[in-house]
CSV table of N, CA and C in Angstrom, one decimal:
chain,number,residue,atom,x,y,z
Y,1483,UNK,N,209.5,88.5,-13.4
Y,1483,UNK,CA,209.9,89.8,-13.6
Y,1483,UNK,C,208.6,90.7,-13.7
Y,1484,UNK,N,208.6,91.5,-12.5
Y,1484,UNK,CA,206.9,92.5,-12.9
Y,1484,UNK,C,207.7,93.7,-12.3
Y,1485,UNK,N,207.1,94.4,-12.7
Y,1485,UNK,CA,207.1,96.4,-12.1
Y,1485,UNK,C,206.3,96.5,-10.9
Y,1486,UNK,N,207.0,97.0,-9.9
Y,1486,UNK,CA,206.2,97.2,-8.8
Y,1486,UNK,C,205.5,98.4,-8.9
Y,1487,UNK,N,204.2,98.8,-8.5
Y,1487,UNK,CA,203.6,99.8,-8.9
Y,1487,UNK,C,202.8,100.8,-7.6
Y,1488,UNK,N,203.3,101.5,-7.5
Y,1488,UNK,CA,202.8,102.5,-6.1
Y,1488,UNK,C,202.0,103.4,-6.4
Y,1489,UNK,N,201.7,104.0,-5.7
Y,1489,UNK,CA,201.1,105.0,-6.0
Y,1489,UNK,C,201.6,106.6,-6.5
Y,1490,UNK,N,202.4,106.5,-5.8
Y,1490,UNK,CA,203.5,107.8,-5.8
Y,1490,UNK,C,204.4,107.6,-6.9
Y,1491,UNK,N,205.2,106.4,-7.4
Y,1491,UNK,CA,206.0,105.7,-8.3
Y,1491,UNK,C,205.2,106.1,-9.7
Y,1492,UNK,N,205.8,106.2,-10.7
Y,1492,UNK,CA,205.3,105.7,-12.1
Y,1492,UNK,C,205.9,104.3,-12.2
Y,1493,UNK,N,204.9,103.9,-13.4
Y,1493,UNK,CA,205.1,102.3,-13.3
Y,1493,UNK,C,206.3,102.5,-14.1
Y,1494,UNK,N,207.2,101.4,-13.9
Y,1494,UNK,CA,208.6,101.0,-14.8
Y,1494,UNK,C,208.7,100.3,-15.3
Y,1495,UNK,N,209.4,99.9,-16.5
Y,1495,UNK,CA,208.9,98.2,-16.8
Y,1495,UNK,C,210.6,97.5,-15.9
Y,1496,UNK,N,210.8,96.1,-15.7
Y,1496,UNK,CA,211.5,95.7,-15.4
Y,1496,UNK,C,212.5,95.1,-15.6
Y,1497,UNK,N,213.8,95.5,-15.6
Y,1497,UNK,CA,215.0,95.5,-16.3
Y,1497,UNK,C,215.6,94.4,-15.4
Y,1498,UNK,N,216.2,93.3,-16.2
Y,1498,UNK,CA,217.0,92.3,-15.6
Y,1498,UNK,C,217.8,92.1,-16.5
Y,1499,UNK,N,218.7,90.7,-16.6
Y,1499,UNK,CA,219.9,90.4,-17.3
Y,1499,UNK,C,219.6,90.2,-18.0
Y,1500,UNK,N,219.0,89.3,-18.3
Y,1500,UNK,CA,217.9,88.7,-19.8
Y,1500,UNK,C,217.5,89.8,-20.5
Y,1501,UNK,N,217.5,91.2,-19.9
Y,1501,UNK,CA,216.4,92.4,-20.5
Y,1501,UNK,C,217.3,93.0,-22.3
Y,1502,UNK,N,216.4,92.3,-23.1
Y,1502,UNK,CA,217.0,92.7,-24.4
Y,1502,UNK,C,216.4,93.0,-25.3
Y,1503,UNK,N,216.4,94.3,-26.3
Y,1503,UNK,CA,215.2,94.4,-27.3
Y,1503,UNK,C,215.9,95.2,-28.4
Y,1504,UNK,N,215.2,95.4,-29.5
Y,1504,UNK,CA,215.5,96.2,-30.8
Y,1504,UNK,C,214.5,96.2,-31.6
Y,1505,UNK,N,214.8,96.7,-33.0
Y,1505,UNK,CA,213.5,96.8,-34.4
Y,1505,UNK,C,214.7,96.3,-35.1
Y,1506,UNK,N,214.2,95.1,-35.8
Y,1506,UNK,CA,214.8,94.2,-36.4
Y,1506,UNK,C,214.6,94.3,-38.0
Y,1507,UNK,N,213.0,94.7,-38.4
Y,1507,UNK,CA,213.7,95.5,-39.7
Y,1507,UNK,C,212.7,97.0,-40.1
Y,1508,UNK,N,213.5,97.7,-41.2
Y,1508,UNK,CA,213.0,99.0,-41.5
Y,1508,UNK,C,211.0,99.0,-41.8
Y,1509,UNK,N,210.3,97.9,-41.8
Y,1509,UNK,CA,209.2,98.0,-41.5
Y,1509,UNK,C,208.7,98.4,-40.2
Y,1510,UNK,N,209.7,97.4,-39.1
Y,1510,UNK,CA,209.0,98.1,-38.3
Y,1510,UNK,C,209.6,99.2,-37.4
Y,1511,UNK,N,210.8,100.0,-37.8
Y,1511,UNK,CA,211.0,101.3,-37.7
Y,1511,UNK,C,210.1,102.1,-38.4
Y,1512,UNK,N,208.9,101.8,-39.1
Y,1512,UNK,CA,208.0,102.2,-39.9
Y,1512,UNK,C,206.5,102.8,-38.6
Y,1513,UNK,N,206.8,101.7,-37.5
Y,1513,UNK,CA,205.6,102.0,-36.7
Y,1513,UNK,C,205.9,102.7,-35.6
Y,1514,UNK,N,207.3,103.2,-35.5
Y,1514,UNK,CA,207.6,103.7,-34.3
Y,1514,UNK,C,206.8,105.4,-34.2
Y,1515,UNK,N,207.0,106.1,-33.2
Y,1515,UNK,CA,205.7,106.9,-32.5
Y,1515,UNK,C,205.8,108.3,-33.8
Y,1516,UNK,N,207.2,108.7,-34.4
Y,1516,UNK,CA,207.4,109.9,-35.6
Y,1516,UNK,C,208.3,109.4,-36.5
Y,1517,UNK,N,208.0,109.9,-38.1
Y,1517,UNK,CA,209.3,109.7,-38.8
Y,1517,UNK,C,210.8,110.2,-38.5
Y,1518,UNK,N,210.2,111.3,-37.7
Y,1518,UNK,CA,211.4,112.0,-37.2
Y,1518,UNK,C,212.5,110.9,-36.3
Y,1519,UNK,N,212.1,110.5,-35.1
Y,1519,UNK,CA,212.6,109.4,-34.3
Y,1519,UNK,C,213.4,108.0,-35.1
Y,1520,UNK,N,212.6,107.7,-36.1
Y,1520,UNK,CA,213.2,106.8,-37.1
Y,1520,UNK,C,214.3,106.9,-37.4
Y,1521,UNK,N,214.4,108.5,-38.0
Y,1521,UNK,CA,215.6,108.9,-38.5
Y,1521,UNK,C,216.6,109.3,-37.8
Y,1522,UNK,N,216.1,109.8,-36.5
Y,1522,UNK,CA,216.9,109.8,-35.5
Y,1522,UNK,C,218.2,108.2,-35.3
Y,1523,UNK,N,216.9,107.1,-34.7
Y,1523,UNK,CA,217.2,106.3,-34.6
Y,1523,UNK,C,219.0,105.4,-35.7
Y,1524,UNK,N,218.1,105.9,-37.3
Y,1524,UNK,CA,218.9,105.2,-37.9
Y,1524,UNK,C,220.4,106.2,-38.5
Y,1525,UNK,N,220.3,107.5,-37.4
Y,1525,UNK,CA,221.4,108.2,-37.5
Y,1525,UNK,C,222.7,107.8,-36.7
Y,1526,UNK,N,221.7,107.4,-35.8
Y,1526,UNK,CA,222.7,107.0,-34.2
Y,1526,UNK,C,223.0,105.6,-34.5
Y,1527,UNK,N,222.4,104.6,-34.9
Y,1527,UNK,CA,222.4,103.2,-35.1
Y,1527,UNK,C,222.8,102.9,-36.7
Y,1528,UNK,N,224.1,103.1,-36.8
Y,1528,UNK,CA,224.1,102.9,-38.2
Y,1528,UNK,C,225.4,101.5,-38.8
Y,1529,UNK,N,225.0,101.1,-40.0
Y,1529,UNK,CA,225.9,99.6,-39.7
Y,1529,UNK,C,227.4,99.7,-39.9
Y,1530,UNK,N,227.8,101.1,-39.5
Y,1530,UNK,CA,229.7,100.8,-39.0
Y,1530,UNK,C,229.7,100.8,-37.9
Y,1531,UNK,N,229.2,100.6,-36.9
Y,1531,UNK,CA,229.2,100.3,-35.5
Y,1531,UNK,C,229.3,99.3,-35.4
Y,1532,UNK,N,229.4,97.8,-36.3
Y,1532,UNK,CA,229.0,96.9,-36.1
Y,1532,UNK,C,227.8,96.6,-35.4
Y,1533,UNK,N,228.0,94.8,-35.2
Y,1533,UNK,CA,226.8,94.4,-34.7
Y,1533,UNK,C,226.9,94.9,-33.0
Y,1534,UNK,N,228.3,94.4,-32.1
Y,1534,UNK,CA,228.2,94.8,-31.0
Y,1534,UNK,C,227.9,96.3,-30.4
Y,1535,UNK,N,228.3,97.5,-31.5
Y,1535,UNK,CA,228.0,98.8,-31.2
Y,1535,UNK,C,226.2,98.6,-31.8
Y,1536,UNK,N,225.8,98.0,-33.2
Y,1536,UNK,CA,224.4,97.9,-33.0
Y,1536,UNK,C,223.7,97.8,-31.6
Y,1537,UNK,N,223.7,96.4,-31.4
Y,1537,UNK,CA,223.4,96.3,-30.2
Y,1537,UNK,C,223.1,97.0,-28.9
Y,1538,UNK,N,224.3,97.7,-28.5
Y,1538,UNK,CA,224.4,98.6,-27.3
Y,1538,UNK,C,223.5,100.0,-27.9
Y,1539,UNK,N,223.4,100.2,-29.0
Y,1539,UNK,CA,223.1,101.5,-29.3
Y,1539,UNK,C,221.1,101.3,-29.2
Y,1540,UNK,N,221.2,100.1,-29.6
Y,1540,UNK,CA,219.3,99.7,-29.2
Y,1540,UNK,C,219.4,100.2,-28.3
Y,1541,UNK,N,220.0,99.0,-27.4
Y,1541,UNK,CA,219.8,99.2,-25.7
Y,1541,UNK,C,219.4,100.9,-25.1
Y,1542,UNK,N,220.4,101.2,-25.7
Y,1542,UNK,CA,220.4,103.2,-25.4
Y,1542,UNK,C,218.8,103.4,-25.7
Y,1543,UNK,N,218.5,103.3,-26.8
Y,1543,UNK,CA,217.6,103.8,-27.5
Y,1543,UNK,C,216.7,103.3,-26.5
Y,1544,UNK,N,216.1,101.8,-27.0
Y,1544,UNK,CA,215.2,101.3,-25.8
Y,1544,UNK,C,215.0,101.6,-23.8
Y,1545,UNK,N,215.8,102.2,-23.6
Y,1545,UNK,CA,216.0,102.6,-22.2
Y,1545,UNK,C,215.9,104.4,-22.4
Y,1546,UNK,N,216.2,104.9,-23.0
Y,1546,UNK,CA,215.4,106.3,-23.5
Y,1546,UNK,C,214.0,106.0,-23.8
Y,1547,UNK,N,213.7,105.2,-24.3
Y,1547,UNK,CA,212.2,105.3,-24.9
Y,1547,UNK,C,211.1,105.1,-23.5
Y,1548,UNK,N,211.9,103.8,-22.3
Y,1548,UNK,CA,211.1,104.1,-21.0
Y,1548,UNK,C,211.4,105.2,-20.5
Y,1549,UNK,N,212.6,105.7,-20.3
Y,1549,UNK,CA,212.6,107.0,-19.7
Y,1549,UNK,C,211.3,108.1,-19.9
Y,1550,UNK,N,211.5,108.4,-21.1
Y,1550,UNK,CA,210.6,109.4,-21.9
Y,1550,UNK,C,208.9,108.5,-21.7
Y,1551,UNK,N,208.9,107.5,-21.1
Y,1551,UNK,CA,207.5,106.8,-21.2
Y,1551,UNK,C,207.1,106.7,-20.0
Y,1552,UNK,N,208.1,106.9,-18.6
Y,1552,UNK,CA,208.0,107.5,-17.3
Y,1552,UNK,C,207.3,108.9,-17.3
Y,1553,UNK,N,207.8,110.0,-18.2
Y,1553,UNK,CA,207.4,110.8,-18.1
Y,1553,UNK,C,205.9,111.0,-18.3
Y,1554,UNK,N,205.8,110.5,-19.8
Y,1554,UNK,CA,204.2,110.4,-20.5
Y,1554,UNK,C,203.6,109.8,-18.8
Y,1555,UNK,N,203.9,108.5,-18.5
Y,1555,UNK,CA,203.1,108.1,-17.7
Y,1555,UNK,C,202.1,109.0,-16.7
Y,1556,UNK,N,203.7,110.2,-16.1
Y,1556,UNK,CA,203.4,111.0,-15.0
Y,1556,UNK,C,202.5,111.9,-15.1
Y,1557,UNK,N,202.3,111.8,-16.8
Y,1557,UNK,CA,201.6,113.3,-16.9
Y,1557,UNK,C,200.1,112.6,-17.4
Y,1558,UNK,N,200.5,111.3,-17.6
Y,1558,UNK,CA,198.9,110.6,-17.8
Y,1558,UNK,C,198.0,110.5,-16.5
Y,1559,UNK,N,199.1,110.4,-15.2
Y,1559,UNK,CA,198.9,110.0,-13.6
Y,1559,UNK,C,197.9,111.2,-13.7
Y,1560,UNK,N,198.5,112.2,-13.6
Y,1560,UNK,CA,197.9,113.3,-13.4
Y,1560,UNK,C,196.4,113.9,-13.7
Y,1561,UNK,N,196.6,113.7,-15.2
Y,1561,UNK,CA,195.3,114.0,-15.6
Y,1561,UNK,C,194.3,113.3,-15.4
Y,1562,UNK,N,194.3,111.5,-14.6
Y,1562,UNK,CA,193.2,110.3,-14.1
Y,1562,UNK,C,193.3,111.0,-12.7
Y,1563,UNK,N,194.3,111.8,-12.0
Y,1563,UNK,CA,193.9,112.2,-10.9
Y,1563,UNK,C,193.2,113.1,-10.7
Y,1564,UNK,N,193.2,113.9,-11.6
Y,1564,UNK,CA,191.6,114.4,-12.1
Y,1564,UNK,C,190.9,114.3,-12.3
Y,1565,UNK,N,190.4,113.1,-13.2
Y,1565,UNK,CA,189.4,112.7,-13.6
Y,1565,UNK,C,189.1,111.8,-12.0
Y,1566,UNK,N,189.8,111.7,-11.4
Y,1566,UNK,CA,189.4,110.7,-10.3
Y,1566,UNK,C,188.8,111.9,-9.4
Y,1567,UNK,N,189.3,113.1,-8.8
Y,1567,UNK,CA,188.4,114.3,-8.2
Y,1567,UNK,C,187.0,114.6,-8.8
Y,1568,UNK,N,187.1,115.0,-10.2
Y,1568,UNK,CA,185.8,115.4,-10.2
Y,1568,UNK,C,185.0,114.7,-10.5
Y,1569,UNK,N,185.0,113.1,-10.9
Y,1569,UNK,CA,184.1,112.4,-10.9
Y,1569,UNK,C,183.2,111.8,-9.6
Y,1570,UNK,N,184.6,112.6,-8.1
Y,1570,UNK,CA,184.5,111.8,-6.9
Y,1570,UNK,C,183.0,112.9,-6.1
Y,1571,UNK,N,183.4,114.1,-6.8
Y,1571,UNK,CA,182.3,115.6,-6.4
Y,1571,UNK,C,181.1,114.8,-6.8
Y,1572,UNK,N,181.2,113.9,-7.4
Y,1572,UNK,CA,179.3,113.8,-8.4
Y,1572,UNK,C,179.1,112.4,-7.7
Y,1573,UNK,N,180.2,111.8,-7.5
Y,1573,UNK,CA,179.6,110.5,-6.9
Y,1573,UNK,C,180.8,109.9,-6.0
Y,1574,UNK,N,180.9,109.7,-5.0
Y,1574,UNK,CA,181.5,109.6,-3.9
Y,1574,UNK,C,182.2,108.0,-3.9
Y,1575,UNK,N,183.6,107.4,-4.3
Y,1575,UNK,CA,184.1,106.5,-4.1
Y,1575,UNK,C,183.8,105.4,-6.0
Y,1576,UNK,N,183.8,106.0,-6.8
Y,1576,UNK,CA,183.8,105.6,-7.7
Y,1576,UNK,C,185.0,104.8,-7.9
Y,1577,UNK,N,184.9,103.8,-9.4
Y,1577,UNK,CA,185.8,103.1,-9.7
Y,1577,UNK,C,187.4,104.3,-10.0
Y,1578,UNK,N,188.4,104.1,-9.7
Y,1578,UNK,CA,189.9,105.1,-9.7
Y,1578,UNK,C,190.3,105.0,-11.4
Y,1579,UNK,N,190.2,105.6,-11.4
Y,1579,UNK,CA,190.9,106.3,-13.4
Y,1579,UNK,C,192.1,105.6,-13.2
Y,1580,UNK,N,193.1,106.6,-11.8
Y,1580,UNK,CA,194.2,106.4,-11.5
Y,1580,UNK,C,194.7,104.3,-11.5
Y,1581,UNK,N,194.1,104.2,-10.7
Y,1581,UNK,CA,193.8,102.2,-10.6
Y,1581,UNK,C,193.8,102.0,-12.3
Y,1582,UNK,N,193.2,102.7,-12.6
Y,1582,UNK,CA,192.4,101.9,-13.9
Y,1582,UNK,C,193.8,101.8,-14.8
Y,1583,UNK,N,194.3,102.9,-15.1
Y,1583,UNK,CA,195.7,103.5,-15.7
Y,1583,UNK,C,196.9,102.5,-14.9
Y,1584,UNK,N,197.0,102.5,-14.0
Y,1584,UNK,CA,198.4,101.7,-13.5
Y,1584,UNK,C,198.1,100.6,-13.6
Y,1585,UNK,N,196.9,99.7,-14.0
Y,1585,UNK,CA,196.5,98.2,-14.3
Y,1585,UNK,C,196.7,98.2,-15.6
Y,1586,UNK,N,196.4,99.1,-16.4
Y,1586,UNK,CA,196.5,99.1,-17.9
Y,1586,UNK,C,198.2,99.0,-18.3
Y,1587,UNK,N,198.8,99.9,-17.8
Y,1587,UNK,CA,200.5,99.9,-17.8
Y,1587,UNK,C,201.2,98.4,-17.5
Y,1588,UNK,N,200.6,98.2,-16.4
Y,1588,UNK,CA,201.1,96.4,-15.8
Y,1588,UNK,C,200.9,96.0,-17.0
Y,1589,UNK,N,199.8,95.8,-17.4
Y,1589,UNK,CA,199.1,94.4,-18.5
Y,1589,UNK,C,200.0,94.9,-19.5
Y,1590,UNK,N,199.9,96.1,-20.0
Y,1590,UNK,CA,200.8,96.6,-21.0
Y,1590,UNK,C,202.4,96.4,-20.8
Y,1591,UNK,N,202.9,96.6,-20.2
Y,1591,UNK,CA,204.5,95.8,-19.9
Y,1591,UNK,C,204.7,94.9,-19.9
Y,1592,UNK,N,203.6,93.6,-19.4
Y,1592,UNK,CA,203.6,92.3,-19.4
Y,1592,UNK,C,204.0,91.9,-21.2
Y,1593,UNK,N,202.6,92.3,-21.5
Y,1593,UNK,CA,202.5,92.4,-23.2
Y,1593,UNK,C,203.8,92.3,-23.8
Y,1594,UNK,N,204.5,93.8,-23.9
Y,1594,UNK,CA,205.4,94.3,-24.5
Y,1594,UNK,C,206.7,93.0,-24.1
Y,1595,UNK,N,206.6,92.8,-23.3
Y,1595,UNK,CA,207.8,91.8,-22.6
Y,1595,UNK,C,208.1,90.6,-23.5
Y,1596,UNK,N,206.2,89.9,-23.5
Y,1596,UNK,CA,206.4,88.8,-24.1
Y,1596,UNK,C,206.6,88.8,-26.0
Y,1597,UNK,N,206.0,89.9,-26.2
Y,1597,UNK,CA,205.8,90.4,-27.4
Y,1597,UNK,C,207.0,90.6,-28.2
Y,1598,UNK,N,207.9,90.8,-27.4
Y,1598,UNK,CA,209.2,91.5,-28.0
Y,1598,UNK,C,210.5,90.3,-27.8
Y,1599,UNK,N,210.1,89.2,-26.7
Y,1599,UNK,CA,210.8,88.0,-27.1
Y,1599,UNK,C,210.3,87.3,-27.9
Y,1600,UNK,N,209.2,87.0,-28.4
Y,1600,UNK,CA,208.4,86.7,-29.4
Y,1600,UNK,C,209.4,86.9,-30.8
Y,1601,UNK,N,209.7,88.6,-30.9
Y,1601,UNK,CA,210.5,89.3,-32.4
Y,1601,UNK,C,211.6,88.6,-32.0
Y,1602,UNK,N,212.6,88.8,-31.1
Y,1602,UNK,CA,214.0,88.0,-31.0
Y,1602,UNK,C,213.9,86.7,-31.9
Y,1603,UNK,N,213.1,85.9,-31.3
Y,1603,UNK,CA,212.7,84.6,-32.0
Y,1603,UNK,C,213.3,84.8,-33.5
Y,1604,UNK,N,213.3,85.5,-34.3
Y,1604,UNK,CA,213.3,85.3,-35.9
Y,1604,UNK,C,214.8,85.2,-35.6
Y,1605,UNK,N,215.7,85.8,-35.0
Y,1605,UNK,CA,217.2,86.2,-34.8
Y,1605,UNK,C,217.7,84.8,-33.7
Y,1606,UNK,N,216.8,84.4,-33.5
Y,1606,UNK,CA,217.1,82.8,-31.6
Y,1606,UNK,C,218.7,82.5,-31.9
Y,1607,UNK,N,219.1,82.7,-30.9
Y,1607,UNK,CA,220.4,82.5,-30.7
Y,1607,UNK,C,221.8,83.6,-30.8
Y,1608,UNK,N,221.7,83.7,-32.2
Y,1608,UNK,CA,222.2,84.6,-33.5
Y,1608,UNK,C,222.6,86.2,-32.2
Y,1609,UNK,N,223.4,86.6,-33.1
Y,1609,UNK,CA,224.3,88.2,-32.2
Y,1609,UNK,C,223.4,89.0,-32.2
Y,1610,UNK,N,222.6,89.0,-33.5
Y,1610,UNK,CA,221.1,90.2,-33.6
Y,1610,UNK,C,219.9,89.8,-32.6
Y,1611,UNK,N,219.6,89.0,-31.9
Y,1611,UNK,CA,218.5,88.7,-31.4
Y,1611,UNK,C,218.6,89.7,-30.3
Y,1612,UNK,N,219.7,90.2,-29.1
Y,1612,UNK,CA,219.0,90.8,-28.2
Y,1612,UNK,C,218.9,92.4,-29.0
Y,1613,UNK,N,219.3,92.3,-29.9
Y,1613,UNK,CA,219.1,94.3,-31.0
Y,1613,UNK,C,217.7,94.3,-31.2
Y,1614,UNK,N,217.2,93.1,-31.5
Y,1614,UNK,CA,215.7,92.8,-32.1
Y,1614,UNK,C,215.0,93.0,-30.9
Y,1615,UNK,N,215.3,92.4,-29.8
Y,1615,UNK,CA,214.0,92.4,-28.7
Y,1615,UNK,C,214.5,94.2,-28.4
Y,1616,UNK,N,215.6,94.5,-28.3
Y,1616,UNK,CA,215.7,96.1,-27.8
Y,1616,UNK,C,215.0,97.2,-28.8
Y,1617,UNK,N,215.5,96.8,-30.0
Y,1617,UNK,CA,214.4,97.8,-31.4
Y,1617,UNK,C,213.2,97.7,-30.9
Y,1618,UNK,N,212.1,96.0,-30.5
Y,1618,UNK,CA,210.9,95.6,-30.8
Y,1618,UNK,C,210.3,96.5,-29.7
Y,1619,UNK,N,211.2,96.8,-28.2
Y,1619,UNK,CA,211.0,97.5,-27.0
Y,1619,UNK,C,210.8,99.0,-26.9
Y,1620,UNK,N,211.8,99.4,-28.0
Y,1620,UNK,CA,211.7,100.6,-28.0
Y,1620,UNK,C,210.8,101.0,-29.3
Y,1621,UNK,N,210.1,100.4,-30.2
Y,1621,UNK,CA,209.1,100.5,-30.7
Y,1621,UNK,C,207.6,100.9,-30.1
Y,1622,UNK,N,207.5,99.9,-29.3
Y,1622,UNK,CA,206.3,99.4,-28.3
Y,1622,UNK,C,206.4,100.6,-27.7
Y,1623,UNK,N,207.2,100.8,-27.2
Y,1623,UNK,CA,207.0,102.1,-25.8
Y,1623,UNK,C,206.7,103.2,-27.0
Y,1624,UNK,N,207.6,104.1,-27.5
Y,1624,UNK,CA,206.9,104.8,-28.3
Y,1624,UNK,C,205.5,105.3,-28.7
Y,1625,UNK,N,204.9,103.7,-29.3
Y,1625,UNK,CA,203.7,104.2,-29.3
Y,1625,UNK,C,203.0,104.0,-28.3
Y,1626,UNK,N,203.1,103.5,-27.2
Y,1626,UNK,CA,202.6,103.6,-25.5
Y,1626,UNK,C,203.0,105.3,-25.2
Y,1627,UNK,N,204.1,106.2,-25.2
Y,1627,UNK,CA,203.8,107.3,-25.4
Y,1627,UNK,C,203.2,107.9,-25.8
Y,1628,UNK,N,202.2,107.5,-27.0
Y,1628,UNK,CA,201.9,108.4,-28.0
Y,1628,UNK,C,200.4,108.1,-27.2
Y,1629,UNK,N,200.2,107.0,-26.7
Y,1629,UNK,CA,198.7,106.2,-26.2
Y,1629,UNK,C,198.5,107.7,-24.7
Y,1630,UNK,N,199.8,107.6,-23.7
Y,1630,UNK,CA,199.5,107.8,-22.6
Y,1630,UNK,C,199.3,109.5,-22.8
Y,1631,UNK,N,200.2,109.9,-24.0
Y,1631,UNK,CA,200.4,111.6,-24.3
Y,1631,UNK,C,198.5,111.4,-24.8
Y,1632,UNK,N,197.9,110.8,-25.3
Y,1632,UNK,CA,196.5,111.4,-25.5
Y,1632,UNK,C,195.6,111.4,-24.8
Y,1633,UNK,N,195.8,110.2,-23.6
Y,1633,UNK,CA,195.5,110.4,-21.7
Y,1633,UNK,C,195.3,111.5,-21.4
Y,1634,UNK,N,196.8,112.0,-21.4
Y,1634,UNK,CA,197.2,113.3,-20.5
Y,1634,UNK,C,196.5,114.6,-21.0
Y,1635,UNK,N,196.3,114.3,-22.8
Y,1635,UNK,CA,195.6,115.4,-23.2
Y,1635,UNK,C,193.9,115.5,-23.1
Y,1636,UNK,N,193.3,114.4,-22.7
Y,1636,UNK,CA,191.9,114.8,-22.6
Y,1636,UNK,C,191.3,115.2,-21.5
């Protein structure tokens, strides 16, 4: 499972059947990108939904969190495409920002992938384990937001 990555494309991470994640406990809704989002999170996700409404309501969350991390990406694209121009005025064919940035996203999806079946693990088997890998996913991305939003800003 890898993200195909173009040029034109923002990177995506790669959603298959297997694809399952969550934040498995209130510590680490502790690391996600605002306290605001937290609370967000534990507005929308709350335990009369049960476990199978838990569940699906990660998933939401976690597939918002790429969405919103498409975006950051695009506006991170942008600003290495400028650092890729004017560094190209002073010296002609330099190493690409842009390259550098969509290598960094790969390795980082990879990461996040294995990292977050890693958290499932505490739940293995059990109804909570794919809530945990979708919390642990949409944790991760968040603060990859917060990484690529201070890209875009320099």
């Amino acid at each position: 499972r890898g993200a195909h990555v173009s040029s034109t494309a923002p990177i995506r991470p790669a959603h298959g059947a297997a694809r399952v994640s969550c934040l498995a406990t209130a510590g680490v809704l502790a690391l996600l990108a605002s306290p605001a989002l937290a609370q967000d999170q534990n507005a929308e996700c709350d335990d009369s939904l049960g476990q199978n409404g838990l569940t699906a309501c990660a998933a939401r969350l976690a597939e918002q969190a790429d969405a919103d991390m498409a975006v950051a990406f695009a506006k991170a694209k942008k600003a290495m495409e400028a650092v890729d121009r004017d560094v190209n005025e002073v010296r002609p064919n330099p190493a690409g920002a842009v390259e550098a940035l969509e290598q960094s996203q790969r390795g980082w999806l990879a990461y996040r992938e294995g990292r977050c079946i890693i958290a499932g693990f505490a739940e293995r088997g059990g109804s909570m384990e794919p809530m945990v890998v979708s919390q642990c996913e949409e944790e991760m991305t968040r603060a990859r937001i917060a990484e690529l939003d201070e890209w875009a800003e320099e």
